[in-house]
Amino acid sequence: RQGALVPSSRGFIQFMPSLAPEALDGIEEYSHCWVIFQFHENTSLATSKKTKIRPPRGGGIKVGQLSTRSPHRPNPLGLSLVTIERWEPSTRRLYIRALDLVDGTPVFDVKPYVHWDIPSEVTYDMGKLKLPTWVERKDDVLPDVIFEAHAEESLRKFVQSDKMSPLYAKKDSTSFHAAKQTLIEILAQDPRSSHRGLAKNQRGTLSSDGGTKKTFDSSESSNVDDIYRLLFSGVVVEFVVEPRGAVVKNILEAPSSSGESDE
């Protein structure tokens, strides 16, 4: 999914020392840019013979890999539209927002976004934009995102101790609220993998045996085995999905080998 679904997310693209900073002179005159990158975490690429996938919003249907924006594709190239925040020539970092990239993603190129990237017939008549019905599904968004008190306090302490810098630095007074808002936006989209098992993860709902969707009942609670983990800017976010929505149970420091996060 495109990063516009998480508009407050922060990141940066680190350019190599071999690239002269002057190569990006003028980039801040644009509001957005396209990022061409590699889906480098697809470890099964060399051995997989699958030609179809289950898209997150497909409700279990299978469609061809190249008929989706799935990261699982024969040629692992990705294309993402991001918002430009600022360019720092001294560090060779292009700071961006509204991204859907993970830490360490290899970036091949950036290209400024211009208004003619959208076909004129779509610009003036959105009725001419044709999409599969499953793409427009809205019922997989979780109803709420709740931070338990301990988890929220842990997030605040990680920001105050500068564990989430440079994206959520201690010196930036907005960092705690920005980090929390970004997590709310991410978790509301239900990031559970639909490939963990259709009976296990019916996106946007609490699932029952056999994958049958059921009405939320406040008397139900999540099983301890259903704890999900998300790596976010140097911390690990543990959450469960309950009738009321996504509940952040704990936030822990990520293993030191994970390095610096760009999301």
XYZ file of C-alpha atoms in Angstrom:
263
model
C 0.000 0.000 0.000
C 1.148 3.502 -0.678
C 2.510 5.648 2.133
C -0.306 8.187 1.738
C -2.292 5.921 4.074
C 0.216 6.849 6.796
C 0.786 10.552 6.030
C 2.669 11.347 9.240
C 5.353 8.672 8.762
C 8.916 10.002 8.653
C 11.982 8.710 6.887
C 15.057 9.664 4.931
C 16.987 8.430 1.916
C 20.716 8.235 2.577
C 22.718 8.942 -0.575
C 26.146 7.422 -1.073
C 29.314 9.537 -0.615
C 30.088 8.997 -4.308
C 27.077 11.137 -5.263
C 27.844 14.852 -5.300
C 25.285 16.773 -3.193
C 24.779 19.126 -6.134
C 22.928 16.310 -7.897
C 19.887 17.148 -5.769
C 20.019 20.925 -6.077
C 16.458 22.106 -6.649
C 14.727 18.992 -5.280
C 13.103 21.058 -2.503
C 11.208 23.028 -5.132
C 9.002 19.944 -5.535
C 6.455 18.747 -2.996
C 6.622 15.045 -3.912
C 8.875 12.566 -5.630
C 8.758 9.008 -6.897
C 11.151 6.546 -5.250
C 12.306 3.521 -7.240
C 13.578 0.816 -4.914
C 14.174 -2.895 -4.369
C 11.997 -5.233 -2.274
C 15.138 -6.595 -0.637
C 13.381 -8.590 2.112
C 11.832 -11.073 -0.353
C 13.993 -14.026 0.615
C 11.993 -16.597 -1.385
C 12.348 -14.799 -4.708
C 14.874 -17.249 -6.197
C 12.915 -20.395 -5.318
C 9.262 -19.349 -5.526
C 7.283 -20.406 -8.586
C 4.041 -18.761 -7.503
C 2.319 -16.552 -10.045
C -0.644 -15.474 -7.904
C -0.952 -13.797 -4.501
C -3.678 -12.839 -2.038
C -3.754 -9.018 -1.845
C -4.379 -7.581 1.654
C -7.753 -6.120 0.707
C -8.816 -9.012 -1.469
C -10.706 -10.915 1.198
C -8.892 -14.134 0.291
C -9.109 -13.922 -3.509
C -6.059 -14.743 -5.616
C -4.918 -12.544 -8.489
C -1.833 -12.458 -10.692
C 1.291 -10.947 -9.159
C 1.625 -8.319 -11.868
C -2.027 -7.342 -11.489
C -1.274 -6.047 -7.982
C 1.258 -3.821 -6.256
C 2.532 -6.768 -4.245
C 6.219 -6.817 -3.217
C 6.259 -10.488 -4.285
C 6.950 -10.206 -8.002
C 9.357 -11.693 -10.557
C 11.419 -8.497 -10.702
C 11.523 -7.056 -7.148
C 11.270 -3.376 -8.101
C 9.055 -1.020 -6.127
C 7.655 2.422 -6.884
C 6.451 4.736 -4.126
C 5.200 8.321 -4.089
C 6.486 10.256 -1.055
C 6.329 13.798 0.297
C 9.584 15.775 0.331
C 10.419 17.387 3.676
C 13.932 18.745 3.166
C 17.308 18.041 1.613
C 20.441 18.077 3.804
C 23.534 18.329 1.589
C 25.901 18.023 4.564
C 24.606 14.556 5.497
C 23.407 13.602 1.984
C 19.972 12.829 3.430
C 16.675 13.514 1.715
C 14.026 13.618 4.451
C 10.601 12.400 3.360
C 7.112 11.748 4.719
C 4.201 9.452 3.863
C 6.407 6.511 2.948
C 5.936 2.760 2.809
C 9.601 1.690 2.852
C 11.380 -0.372 5.498
C 14.769 0.290 7.050
C 17.676 -0.468 4.746
C 15.648 -0.461 1.532
C 18.019 -0.087 -1.468
C 16.953 2.970 -3.475
C 17.901 3.106 -7.156
C 16.537 6.503 -8.124
C 14.288 9.403 -7.173
C 12.245 11.352 -9.710
C 10.290 14.551 -9.022
C 6.516 14.205 -9.205
C 4.883 16.537 -11.737
C 1.202 17.090 -12.488
C 1.283 15.303 -15.838
C 2.120 12.053 -14.041
C -1.682 11.756 -13.767
C -3.412 11.222 -17.141
C -5.505 14.245 -18.083
C -8.660 12.171 -18.549
C -8.376 11.002 -14.934
C -7.575 14.500 -13.652
C -10.736 15.961 -15.120
C -13.032 12.948 -14.863
C -12.356 10.596 -11.967
C -15.211 8.459 -13.267
C -12.834 7.239 -15.957
C -10.449 5.743 -13.401
C -11.017 1.991 -13.495
C -10.102 -0.216 -10.504
C -10.973 -3.737 -9.327
C -13.632 -3.705 -6.617
C -11.321 -5.283 -4.018
C -8.889 -2.340 -4.274
C -11.517 0.029 -2.902
C -12.501 -2.101 0.087
C -12.775 -0.052 3.280
C -13.950 -2.694 5.752
C -10.485 -3.939 6.687
C -9.589 -0.793 8.618
C -9.559 -1.426 12.367
C -12.100 0.569 14.402
C -9.580 2.069 16.839
C -5.969 2.021 18.035
C -5.409 2.076 21.799
C -2.132 2.442 23.674
C -1.997 0.810 27.081
C -0.532 3.169 29.690
C 2.738 1.244 30.019
C 3.250 1.172 26.256
C 2.601 4.899 25.855
C 5.001 5.718 28.670
C 7.654 3.476 27.098
C 7.276 5.308 23.791
C 7.692 8.644 25.575
C 10.849 7.422 27.362
C 12.414 6.122 24.133
C 11.877 9.515 22.501
C 13.206 11.395 25.549
C 16.306 9.195 25.669
C 16.915 9.830 21.947
C 16.600 6.133 21.088
C 14.387 6.980 18.078
C 16.542 9.661 16.531
C 17.120 11.091 13.971
C 13.500 10.799 12.847
C 11.989 11.285 16.298
C 14.773 13.196 18.014
C 14.638 14.401 21.613
C 15.358 17.976 20.536
C 12.188 18.032 18.415
C 9.248 18.837 20.687
C 6.819 17.188 18.233
C 8.596 13.810 18.197
C 6.513 11.923 20.776
C 3.153 12.953 19.336
C 4.405 12.420 15.768
C 5.665 8.912 16.564
C 2.407 7.999 18.296
C 0.306 9.379 15.442
C 2.326 7.452 12.870
C 1.835 4.224 14.821
C -1.901 4.906 15.031
C -2.063 5.365 11.254
C -0.040 2.190 10.611
C -1.970 -0.040 13.002
C -5.362 1.276 11.859
C -4.566 -0.191 8.428
C -4.218 -3.638 10.043
C -0.628 -4.596 9.127
C -1.119 -8.271 9.997
C 0.025 -10.478 7.155
C -2.778 -12.128 5.221
C -0.320 -14.935 4.467
C -0.116 -16.089 8.083
C -3.299 -18.004 7.404
C -6.723 -16.933 6.268
C -8.254 -18.625 9.301
C -5.907 -16.636 11.528
C -5.947 -13.174 10.032
C -9.171 -11.857 8.603
C -8.008 -8.299 8.073
C -9.925 -5.593 9.857
C -11.764 -8.016 12.129
C -11.207 -10.468 14.922
C -11.377 -13.891 13.260
C -12.997 -17.025 14.580
C -12.266 -20.668 13.897
C -12.138 -21.417 10.222
C -11.689 -17.768 9.318
C -15.372 -16.901 9.632
C -15.773 -13.217 10.411
C -17.751 -12.479 13.538
C -19.281 -9.468 15.207
C -17.094 -7.785 17.812
C -18.064 -8.776 21.340
C -16.604 -6.762 24.194
C -16.444 -9.887 26.356
C -13.859 -11.463 24.040
C -10.138 -11.057 24.536
C -7.104 -11.815 22.404
C -5.048 -14.928 22.922
C -1.451 -14.432 24.053
C -0.356 -16.311 20.923
C -1.848 -13.530 18.792
C 0.741 -10.907 19.741
C 2.140 -9.207 16.659
C 5.403 -7.272 16.474
C 6.316 -4.283 14.360
C 9.791 -2.756 14.002
C 9.493 1.016 14.096
C 12.341 3.548 14.232
C 14.564 1.565 16.580
C 11.833 0.069 18.766
C 9.665 -3.032 18.626
C 5.936 -2.429 18.983
C 3.924 -5.352 20.364
C 0.199 -5.258 19.676
C -2.878 -7.465 19.627
C -6.159 -7.182 17.753
C -9.185 -7.146 20.027
C -12.869 -6.350 19.495
C -12.155 -2.673 20.157
C -9.325 -2.561 17.599
C -5.526 -2.708 17.745
C -4.146 -2.515 21.284
C -0.488 -1.610 21.791
C 0.641 -3.770 24.709
C 4.328 -2.982 24.920
C 7.161 -1.083 23.244
C 10.686 -2.469 23.534
C 14.113 -1.436 22.321
C 14.971 -3.188 19.077
C 18.031 -5.465 18.914
C 21.153 -3.419 18.231
C 21.775 -5.284 14.970
C 18.581 -3.782 13.486
C 20.289 -0.460 13.018
C 18.610 2.831 12.225
C 15.059 2.800 10.986
C 13.697 5.002 8.224
C 10.044 4.559 9.026
